[in-house]
Amino acid sequence: MVFLFLMEKFMKMGGLLFLLLGVVPLALGGGHDYVQALTKSILFFEAQRSGYLPGNQRVKWRGNSGLLDGKASGVDLVGGYYDAGDNVKFGLPMAFTVTMMSWSILEYGSQMSSSGELGHAMDAVKWGTDYLIKAHPQPHVLYGEVGDGNTDHYCWQRPEDMTTSRSAYRIDQNNPGSDLAGETAAAMAAASIVFRRANPAYSRELLTHAHQLFDFADKYRGKYDSSISVAQKYYRSVSGYADELLWAAAWLYKATNQEYYLNYLGENGDALGGTGWAMTEFGWDVKYAGVQTLVAKLLMGGKAGEHSSVFGKYQEKAEMFMCSCMGKGYHNVQRTPGGLIYQQRWNNLQFVTSASFLLTVYSDYLTSARKDLRCSTGSVAPSELLAFAKSQVDYVLGDNPRATSYMVGYGNNYPQQVHHRGSSIVSVKVNPSFVSCRGGYATWFSRKASDPNLLTGAIVGGPDAYDNFADHRDNYEQTEPATYNNAPLLGVLARLHGGHSGSNQLLPVEIPHVAKPIAVQPKPKASPTASAAPIAIDQKATASWVANGKTYYRYSAVVTNKSGKTMKNLNLWVSKLYGPLWGLTKNVNGGSYGFPTWVSSLPAGKSIEFVYIHSAPIADVSVSSYTLA
């Protein structure tokens, strides 16, 4: 886990401590395989999974873990993600991770689809939201931590072996945590948009939790680490909860179009700091730059209503963040001699990936609005924001003075001794012998050899202020990864690979109340199936809308097992598909799809549904293979 390095925090709630050091430009790198980097970055989340692992788990060296989480408290808290290199489940950074993965999908889902990674990205979101739903068993109760850092750090064990405390810690109306509840509301709201068309019932469930959590956060105000004090040493809420209240409101407005949340942003912008704080940092603690970016998009899209003046102040602060990152503001972010954004020595890359994401989306927002960024040094074209974000990502991938890739498994020179319990100890699948609490330190932590398990896609903490990096397992400041390092990077990598399509096919921008109707839909046609297969495939168009002058259709396909036996290992071949598909898992061989991750078999007479969106007639779906049991 990445401890909070308080001495280097730039923010003091009585004022801002800006970094006033010089800026060294970094030439744009080239030749990186952004699709490969995206694939690996998503794969990292599978290595961080807690709970019962699914049959299609791709990180094979991991096993089931944390199977009794929550039992002592009478609640099922099995699942979710370990935050970093340890075995604790911290709710605040986990929820932020889910929010940022969802935002990445909402902005660049079509680009992810073109690279074959949209399904994996959505699976990663759902693994997080499934847990967050469990952690919210009552409207005003939210579990924010399982395990504790003190006992966990005393041991060096695989998740599959851990003998440390699995105590569960919660917030409620008597022990509030508005920051934790607000961030979780934001995660649920953002994810509800991701699943709105692919899984409408699940989307509605997420939105119900989001509404309840926002009400909880707003009505019973307080910092979560005052209620869950064991989190203070690890994920202390220095910025308080005001930013999360605005952040949650912004996401709930995006998910619902309800005026209540728009008015909340307008009426509370001054009191909660949205119009006042000019930030140089965006991450799991400080959300102001994120909410300011979202509100700026509303303003540029003509959706501010009566709050245009207040929203203009939000946008001013959003643009101050962008300018400071690019070295074009009054107060600029420090950079290393190699050109990397530098905030602090402990896990600095979390701020690099999050800033790169905001720069990327804001570049696209400006392009769509046909505007430039306004900095103290003059106007900056949207393309310059994207170019700078690209330079930061390229640095992470190896275009730096050390020629080191800080993504494990990408390139030829990447960290070999990652500060990560699971990757540093031989897999339980290879050697199931129990690894004891202290024995893990003696046998595995102190090894000078490379990790026995490759933590593919992990973004480690990264270099220091002078581009130096020491690849040692005990150098946790630089070699420990975290889920929130990777989450913002998904969107940037997808954008760098796929370009800017103007709007994501996943859903219309800002979700209009009523989609523009059309008079004619494509004529349905029967989908070919294998003649001998006891499988029925029924397809129909269920919705249509016009975006950017193009008509899109949502198709529903219902696959029914007509045999008298349970069907397993079903593979469907889908051709003439020109858009994203949800509800099936894409196989490695292109157009072939299998059961979704949450389905292992299809009983006799039962059906599964998948959906896809494109601006074309119904796709051809045929049965490739299956087994009956």
XYZ file of C-alpha atoms in Angstrom, residues 105-341:
237
model
C -14.880 3.596 -20.446
C -17.467 6.346 -20.794
C -15.035 8.579 -22.663
C -13.209 5.977 -24.714
C -15.284 2.810 -24.722
C -15.475 2.663 -28.502
C -11.684 2.856 -28.721
C -11.410 0.067 -26.144
C -13.867 -1.978 -28.179
C -11.796 -1.591 -31.336
C -8.808 -3.016 -29.476
C -10.836 -5.900 -28.022
C -10.512 -4.690 -24.428
C -13.892 -3.165 -23.611
C -15.253 -6.398 -22.167
C -12.225 -6.838 -19.932
C -12.465 -3.227 -18.758
C -16.142 -3.636 -17.909
C -15.357 -6.867 -16.067
C -12.791 -4.941 -14.020
C -15.395 -2.331 -13.104
C -17.974 -4.961 -12.198
C -15.537 -6.814 -9.947
C -15.269 -3.598 -7.967
C -18.948 -2.645 -7.971
C -20.071 -6.143 -6.984
C -18.028 -5.678 -3.829
C -19.174 -2.111 -3.215
C -22.786 -3.299 -3.338
C -21.979 -5.871 -0.649
C -20.235 -3.201 1.407
C -23.430 -1.110 1.446
C -25.981 -3.408 3.131
C -28.146 -0.567 4.496
C -28.786 2.993 3.264
C -26.715 4.548 6.062
C -24.140 1.784 6.557
C -21.004 1.384 4.447
C -18.037 -0.869 5.152
C -14.856 0.993 4.320
C -12.047 -1.410 5.184
C -11.335 -5.111 5.631
C -8.077 -5.962 7.390
C -5.755 -3.382 8.888
C -2.416 -2.106 7.752
C -0.596 -2.600 11.039
C -1.056 -6.365 11.288
C -0.858 -6.781 7.528
C 2.493 -5.049 7.231
C 3.892 -7.171 10.032
C 3.521 -10.172 7.713
C 4.707 -11.001 4.202
C 2.252 -13.593 2.919
C 0.417 -14.479 -0.240
C -3.253 -13.464 -0.134
C -4.072 -17.163 -0.304
C -2.164 -17.790 2.963
C -2.836 -14.666 4.998
C -3.335 -15.133 8.721
C -3.638 -11.443 9.555
C -6.680 -9.682 10.968
C -9.670 -9.494 8.640
C -11.669 -7.162 10.826
C -14.298 -5.135 8.984
C -14.712 -1.415 9.656
C -17.789 0.620 8.816
C -19.286 4.073 8.817
C -22.886 4.836 9.767
C -24.986 7.807 10.838
C -23.335 7.844 14.273
C -19.865 7.385 12.797
C -20.017 9.276 9.505
C -17.655 9.317 6.568
C -18.860 11.686 3.875
C -15.669 11.364 1.833
C -15.905 7.570 1.695
C -19.661 7.539 1.080
C -19.364 10.316 -1.495
C -16.632 8.585 -3.464
C -18.556 5.312 -3.376
C -21.657 7.137 -4.618
C -19.591 8.553 -7.475
C -18.287 5.086 -8.333
C -21.783 3.584 -8.332
C -23.199 6.425 -10.435
C -20.402 6.313 -13.000
C -20.611 2.527 -13.265
C -24.388 2.685 -13.651
C -23.847 4.529 -16.932
C -21.329 1.930 -18.065
C -23.870 -0.867 -17.599
C -27.025 1.026 -18.580
C -27.463 -0.734 -21.919
C -25.515 -3.934 -21.323
C -27.183 -4.805 -18.016
C -30.111 -2.462 -17.262
C -31.179 -4.182 -14.034
C -27.655 -4.018 -12.638
C -27.384 -0.385 -13.712
C -30.553 0.474 -11.806
C -29.250 -1.338 -8.741
C -26.040 0.672 -8.842
C -27.962 3.905 -9.218
C -30.147 3.086 -6.212
C -27.018 2.624 -4.101
C -25.551 5.854 -5.491
C -28.616 7.891 -4.504
C -28.641 6.395 -1.001
C -24.926 6.918 -0.491
C -25.071 10.539 -1.593
C -27.930 11.179 0.816
C -25.921 9.462 3.563
C -22.787 11.475 2.783
C -24.595 14.807 2.648
C -26.925 14.327 5.610
C -24.407 12.871 8.085
C -21.224 14.786 7.474
C -17.796 13.863 8.756
C -14.408 12.500 7.717
C -14.273 8.752 7.323
C -10.867 8.377 8.958
C -12.286 9.862 12.154
C -14.684 6.920 12.239
C -12.296 4.319 10.787
C -9.168 5.462 12.580
C -7.083 2.474 11.437
C -7.074 4.040 7.962
C -5.362 7.253 9.070
C -1.824 5.981 8.641
C -2.504 4.700 5.147
C -5.305 6.625 3.436
C -5.883 9.695 5.515
C -8.429 12.131 4.132
C -6.360 15.302 4.223
C -8.665 17.219 1.896
C -11.795 16.384 3.890
C -15.127 15.481 2.370
C -16.309 18.629 0.576
C -14.695 17.630 -2.721
C -16.303 14.180 -2.624
C -19.763 15.693 -2.098
C -19.370 17.758 -5.262
C -17.737 14.856 -7.113
C -20.646 12.558 -6.256
C -23.202 15.190 -7.265
C -21.481 15.666 -10.619
C -21.554 11.953 -11.358
C -25.150 11.590 -10.221
C -26.177 14.408 -12.530
C -24.312 12.741 -15.382
C -26.103 9.469 -14.600
C -29.607 10.865 -14.076
C -29.977 14.369 -15.558
C -31.865 15.245 -12.371
C -31.896 18.975 -11.731
C -31.368 18.393 -8.015
C -27.754 17.419 -8.590
C -27.126 20.226 -11.069
C -28.492 22.701 -8.542
C -26.391 21.109 -5.804
C -23.262 21.838 -7.841
C -24.391 25.391 -8.503
C -25.602 26.228 -5.018
C -22.731 24.583 -3.106
C -19.793 25.345 -5.380
C -18.551 28.211 -3.235
C -19.250 26.688 0.181
C -17.684 23.325 -0.656
C -14.641 24.717 -2.455
C -15.433 23.765 -6.033
C -15.084 27.343 -7.224
C -12.240 28.283 -4.903
C -9.581 25.604 -4.783
C -7.050 25.763 -7.628
C -5.375 22.376 -7.498
C -2.164 20.943 -8.856
C -3.040 17.378 -7.804
C -5.837 14.926 -8.582
C -6.139 11.520 -6.948
C -7.881 9.294 -4.432
C -7.848 12.051 -1.789
C -8.266 15.328 -3.668
C -11.086 15.339 -6.265
C -11.481 19.051 -6.962
C -9.702 19.046 -10.337
C -11.870 16.122 -11.426
C -15.176 17.716 -10.496
C -14.058 21.025 -11.988
C -13.319 19.234 -15.252
C -16.753 17.586 -15.277
C -18.515 20.867 -14.548
C -16.477 22.664 -17.217
C -17.774 20.130 -19.727
C -21.343 20.879 -18.665
C -20.721 24.587 -19.156
C -19.116 24.162 -22.579
C -21.982 21.879 -23.582
C -24.601 24.482 -22.700
C -25.952 22.493 -19.746
C -25.234 24.925 -16.901
C -28.756 26.334 -16.817
C -29.030 29.193 -14.345
C -25.626 28.351 -12.882
C -23.456 29.596 -15.757
C -21.676 32.173 -13.614
C -20.808 29.684 -10.867
C -19.855 27.001 -13.365
C -17.551 29.514 -15.014
C -15.614 29.679 -11.744
C -15.338 25.888 -11.709
C -13.943 26.039 -15.229
C -11.400 28.702 -14.290
C -10.021 26.369 -11.636
C -10.068 23.392 -14.003
C -8.014 25.365 -16.490
C -5.593 26.490 -13.793
C -4.938 22.795 -13.122
C -4.306 22.109 -16.814
C -2.046 25.137 -17.185
C -0.030 24.300 -14.066
C 0.581 20.752 -15.305
C 1.832 22.061 -18.647
C 4.084 24.695 -17.113
C 2.011 27.537 -18.517
C 0.350 28.866 -15.366
C 1.143 31.247 -12.547
C 2.101 28.342 -10.311
C 3.424 25.293 -12.110
C 3.894 21.691 -11.099
C 7.473 20.584 -10.621
C 8.978 18.298 -13.252
C 11.969 16.013 -13.203
C 14.905 16.782 -15.518
C 13.418 14.160 -17.848
C 10.106 16.011 -17.973
C 7.931 13.924 -15.646
C 5.299 15.597 -13.476
